[in-house]
mmCIF file of C-alpha atoms in Angstrom:
data_model
loop_
_atom_site.group_PDB
_atom_site.id
_atom_site.type_symbol
_atom_site.label_atom_id
_atom_site.label_comp_id
_atom_site.label_asym_id
_atom_site.label_seq_id
_atom_site.Cartn_x
_atom_site.Cartn_y
_atom_site.Cartn_z
ATOM 1 C CA MET A 1075 282.338 69.306 -107.288
ATOM 2 C CA ARG A 1076 285.112 67.538 -109.187
ATOM 3 C CA SER A 1077 287.575 69.273 -111.451
ATOM 4 C CA GLU A 1078 289.710 68.131 -114.332
ATOM 5 C CA ILE A 1079 292.755 69.558 -116.013
ATOM 6 C CA CYS A 1080 291.813 71.639 -119.017
ATOM 7 C CA THR A 1081 293.106 70.750 -122.476
ATOM 8 C CA CYS A 1082 295.112 73.992 -122.534
ATOM 9 C CA GLN A 1083 296.721 73.012 -119.187
ATOM 10 C CA GLY A 1084 296.410 76.623 -118.007
ATOM 11 C CA LEU A 1085 298.758 77.952 -120.671
ATOM 12 C CA ASN A 1086 296.086 79.891 -122.544
ATOM 13 C CA SER A 1087 294.784 82.861 -120.562
ATOM 14 C CA ASN A 1088 292.001 83.331 -123.138
ATOM 15 C CA CYS A 1089 290.708 79.754 -122.836
ATOM 16 C CA LYS A 1090 286.903 79.616 -122.941
ATOM 17 C CA LYS A 1091 286.744 76.516 -120.737
ATOM 18 C CA CYS A 1092 289.018 77.319 -117.793
ATOM 19 C CA PHE A 1093 289.616 81.060 -118.301
ATOM 20 C CA GLY A 1094 293.349 80.533 -117.815
ATOM 21 C CA SER A 1095 293.195 78.630 -114.496
ATOM 22 C CA GLY A 1096 293.996 75.235 -115.998
ATOM 23 C CA PHE A 1097 291.168 73.479 -114.152
ATOM 24 C CA VAL A 1098 287.600 72.865 -115.274
ATOM 25 C CA SER A 1099 284.831 71.400 -113.153
ATOM 26 C CA THR A 1100 283.331 68.270 -114.661
ATOM 27 C CA GLU A 1101 279.861 69.861 -114.476
ATOM 28 C CA THR A 1102 281.133 72.827 -116.488
ATOM 29 C CA VAL A 1103 282.651 70.547 -119.119
ATOM 30 C CA ASN A 1104 279.358 68.706 -119.600
ATOM 31 C CA LYS A 1105 277.296 71.898 -119.597
ATOM 32 C CA SER A 1106 279.601 73.771 -121.970
ATOM 33 C CA ALA A 1107 279.697 70.869 -124.415
ATOM 34 C CA SER A 1108 275.914 70.690 -124.568
ATOM 35 C CA LYS A 1109 275.554 74.499 -124.605
ATOM 36 C CA SER A 1110 278.044 74.947 -127.429
ATOM 37 C CA ALA A 1111 276.270 72.274 -129.476
ATOM 38 C CA ASP A 1112 272.908 73.954 -128.815
ATOM 39 C CA TYR A 1113 274.366 77.389 -129.543
ATOM 40 C CA LYS A 1114 275.890 76.244 -132.849
ATOM 41 C CA LYS A 1115 272.590 74.666 -133.864
ATOM 42 C CA GLY A 1116 270.676 77.785 -132.868
ATOM 43 C CA LYS A 1117 273.115 80.075 -134.616
ATOM 44 C CA LYS A 1118 272.677 78.263 -137.905
ATOM 45 C CA LYS A 1119 268.891 78.245 -137.574
ATOM 46 C CA GLN A 1120 268.611 81.754 -136.168
ATOM 47 C CA GLN A 1121 266.528 83.710 -138.625
ATOM 48 C CA PHE A 1122 265.090 87.090 -137.790
ATOM 49 C CA GLU A 1123 261.640 88.156 -138.874
ATOM 50 C CA SER A 1124 261.577 91.134 -141.148
ATOM 51 C CA LEU A 1125 259.277 93.999 -140.233
ATOM 52 C CA ILE A 1126 259.640 95.444 -143.719
ATOM 53 C CA SER A 1127 257.200 94.389 -146.392
ATOM 54 C CA GLU A 1128 258.536 93.498 -149.818
ATOM 55 C CA ASN A 1129 256.620 96.305 -151.482
ATOM 56 C CA LEU A 1130 258.140 99.083 -149.375
ATOM 57 C CA ASP A 1131 258.258 101.463 -152.332
ATOM 58 C CA LEU A 1132 254.461 101.211 -152.733
ATOM 59 C CA LEU A 1133 253.640 102.121 -149.128
ATOM 60 C CA SER A 1134 252.385 105.531 -148.079
ATOM 61 C CA LYS A 1135 254.352 107.916 -145.878
ATOM 62 C CA ASN A 1136 252.340 106.979 -142.779
ATOM 63 C CA GLU A 1137 252.859 103.242 -143.344
ATOM 64 C CA VAL A 1138 256.622 103.720 -143.778
ATOM 65 C CA GLU A 1139 256.733 105.815 -140.593
ATOM 66 C CA GLU A 1140 254.795 103.135 -138.696
ATOM 67 C CA ILE A 1141 257.352 100.528 -139.769
ATOM 68 C CA ALA A 1142 260.206 102.784 -138.657
ATOM 69 C CA ILE A 1143 258.517 103.394 -135.293
ATOM 70 C CA LYS A 1144 258.068 99.628 -134.776
ATOM 71 C CA ILE A 1145 261.748 99.025 -135.564
ATOM 72 C CA ILE A 1146 262.898 101.808 -133.234
ATOM 73 C CA GLY A 1147 260.584 100.487 -130.511
ATOM 74 C CA GLY A 1148 262.108 97.026 -130.905
ATOM 75 C CA LEU A 1149 265.617 98.463 -130.711
ATOM 76 C CA ASP A 1150 264.735 100.407 -127.566
ATOM 77 C CA LEU A 1151 263.196 97.338 -125.944
ATOM 78 C CA LYS A 1152 266.194 95.131 -126.717
ATOM 79 C CA SER A 1153 268.571 97.848 -125.514
ATOM 80 C CA LYS A 1154 266.684 98.108 -122.235
ATOM 81 C CA LYS A 1155 266.941 94.344 -121.798
ATOM 82 C CA GLN A 1156 270.683 94.479 -122.503
ATOM 83 C CA MET A 1157 271.179 97.183 -119.871
ATOM 84 C CA GLN A 1158 269.222 95.117 -117.338
ATOM 85 C CA ILE A 1159 271.472 92.152 -118.027
ATOM 86 C CA LEU A 1160 274.621 94.304 -117.805
ATOM 87 C CA ASN A 1161 273.517 95.741 -114.469
ATOM 88 C CA ALA A 1162 272.951 92.212 -113.154
ATOM 89 C CA ILE A 1163 276.579 91.213 -113.812
ATOM 90 C CA PRO A 1164 278.989 92.003 -110.953
ATOM 91 C CA PHE A 1165 282.017 93.266 -112.891
ATOM 92 C CA ASN A 1166 283.973 93.756 -109.658
ATOM 93 C CA THR A 1167 284.568 90.008 -109.251
ATOM 94 C CA THR A 1168 287.398 88.222 -111.019
ATOM 95 C CA THR A 1169 285.293 85.325 -112.280
ATOM 96 C CA PHE A 1170 282.309 87.172 -113.731
ATOM 97 C CA ARG A 1171 282.947 85.868 -117.279
ATOM 98 C CA ARG A 1172 282.914 82.291 -116.087
ATOM 99 C CA ASP A 1173 280.078 82.648 -113.587
ATOM 100 C CA PHE A 1174 277.786 84.623 -115.888
ATOM 101 C CA GLY A 1175 278.666 83.105 -119.263
ATOM 102 C CA ASP A 1176 275.003 82.539 -120.086
ATOM 103 C CA LYS A 1177 274.297 86.252 -119.625
ATOM 104 C CA PHE A 1178 277.111 87.178 -121.984
ATOM 105 C CA GLU A 1179 275.768 84.682 -124.511
ATOM 106 C CA LEU A 1180 272.323 86.262 -124.202
ATOM 107 C CA LEU A 1181 273.849 89.725 -124.650
ATOM 108 C CA GLY A 1182 275.447 88.514 -127.887
ATOM 109 C CA LEU A 1183 272.175 87.101 -129.187
ATOM 110 C CA ILE A 1184 270.327 90.322 -128.385
ATOM 111 C CA GLU A 1185 273.074 92.318 -130.091
ATOM 112 C CA ALA A 1186 272.651 90.195 -133.234
ATOM 113 C CA GLU A 1187 268.917 90.932 -133.192
ATOM 114 C CA LYS A 1188 269.615 94.635 -132.723
ATOM 115 C CA GLN A 1189 272.018 94.589 -135.671
ATOM 116 C CA HIS A 1190 269.288 93.029 -137.813
ATOM 117 C CA LEU A 1191 266.842 95.741 -136.713
ATOM 118 C CA ARG A 1192 269.418 98.460 -137.449
ATOM 119 C CA ASN A 1193 269.874 97.057 -140.960
ATOM 120 C CA GLU A 1194 266.116 97.132 -141.500
ATOM 121 C CA LEU A 1195 265.962 100.693 -140.169
ATOM 122 C CA LEU A 1196 268.673 101.638 -142.645
ATOM 123 C CA ILE A 1197 266.555 100.242 -145.494
ATOM 124 C CA VAL A 1198 263.502 102.176 -144.274
ATOM 125 C CA ASP A 1199 265.615 105.322 -143.887
ATOM 126 C CA GLN A 1200 266.867 104.973 -147.463
ATOM 127 C CA GLU A 1201 263.277 104.666 -148.654
ATOM 128 C CA ILE A 1202 262.337 107.789 -146.707
ATOM 129 C CA MET A 1203 265.253 109.650 -148.304
ATOM 130 C CA LEU A 1204 264.281 108.459 -151.801
ATOM 131 C CA LYS A 1205 260.740 109.730 -151.374
ATOM 132 C CA ASN A 1206 261.950 113.034 -149.856
ATOM 133 C CA TYR A 1207 259.895 112.550 -146.703
ATOM 134 C CA LYS A 1208 260.731 114.626 -143.665
ATOM 135 C CA SER A 1209 261.232 112.465 -140.602
ATOM 136 C CA ASN A 1210 262.731 113.036 -137.214
ATOM 137 C CA PHE A 1211 263.059 109.691 -135.454
ATOM 138 C CA LYS A 1212 264.853 109.466 -132.119
ATOM 139 C CA PHE A 1213 265.863 106.507 -130.030
ATOM 140 C CA LYS A 1214 264.507 106.453 -126.509
ATOM 141 C CA HIS A 1215 267.218 104.269 -124.977
ATOM 142 C CA PHE A 1216 270.923 104.938 -124.523
ATOM 143 C CA LEU A 1217 272.111 101.667 -126.115
ATOM 144 C CA SER A 1218 269.778 101.659 -129.128
ATOM 145 C CA ASP A 1219 272.260 103.243 -131.531
ATOM 146 C CA LYS A 1220 275.408 101.759 -129.987
ATOM 147 C CA ASP A 1221 277.191 98.635 -131.143
ATOM 148 C CA LEU A 1222 277.912 96.426 -128.160
ATOM 149 C CA ASP A 1223 281.073 94.338 -128.165
ATOM 150 C CA VAL A 1224 280.195 91.554 -125.738
ATOM 151 C CA THR A 1225 283.800 90.364 -125.625
ATOM 152 C CA SER A 1226 285.170 93.715 -124.417
ATOM 153 C CA ASN A 1227 284.939 94.110 -120.653
ATOM 154 C CA ARG A 1228 286.252 97.651 -120.882
ATOM 155 C CA GLN A 1229 283.557 98.765 -123.319
ATOM 156 C CA LEU A 1230 280.808 97.162 -121.254
ATOM 157 C CA LYS A 1231 282.006 98.859 -118.056
ATOM 158 C CA GLU A 1232 282.312 102.220 -119.828
ATOM 159 C CA LEU A 1233 278.789 101.909 -121.244
ATOM 160 C CA ILE A 1234 277.412 101.194 -117.767
ATOM 161 C CA ARG A 1235 279.257 104.236 -116.361
ATOM 162 C CA GLU A 1236 278.031 106.503 -119.171
ATOM 163 C CA TYR A 1237 274.472 105.257 -118.713
ATOM 164 C CA LYS A 1238 274.550 105.899 -114.973
ATOM 165 C CA LYS A 1239 275.937 109.420 -115.532
ATOM 166 C CA LEU A 1240 273.242 110.129 -118.097
ATOM 167 C CA LYS A 1241 270.541 108.738 -115.823
ATOM 168 C CA ASN A 1242 271.726 110.822 -112.824
ATOM 169 C CA ASN A 1243 271.726 114.079 -114.801
#
């Protein structure tokens, strides 16, 4: 494996290429260049499907509740997937950001999808409030109602600790 000197020359501890070491493997340079191009393309094209119909105000109480249950189910599923990914990352190593960059990227994409689902749930909740329906929806997963900051190692570690405490009790 060959390495090259990074463009930041090791002076930037927050460098995305070398993570402050000053050296980048040539394989990493080629992979990151193609990944960033793919990611930028995907980010522009990334459109989320809406579970809400355009005539939400015309739907019955049961239909609105079914939509809300689908959204909450999607949030729970994505949250479970995020926790699986977080548990697969060894935070005790010093190079986990570099070694598992694809997992962090996936966490970010899932978080964007969850944010979209939360926005849709907010719209459904407003409709429920307007129609004076009584509803008592609960999330089934720990991360469903939490915003995940993928760039914050501290928050990710704290969420894993809280989840393990909750699971053990």
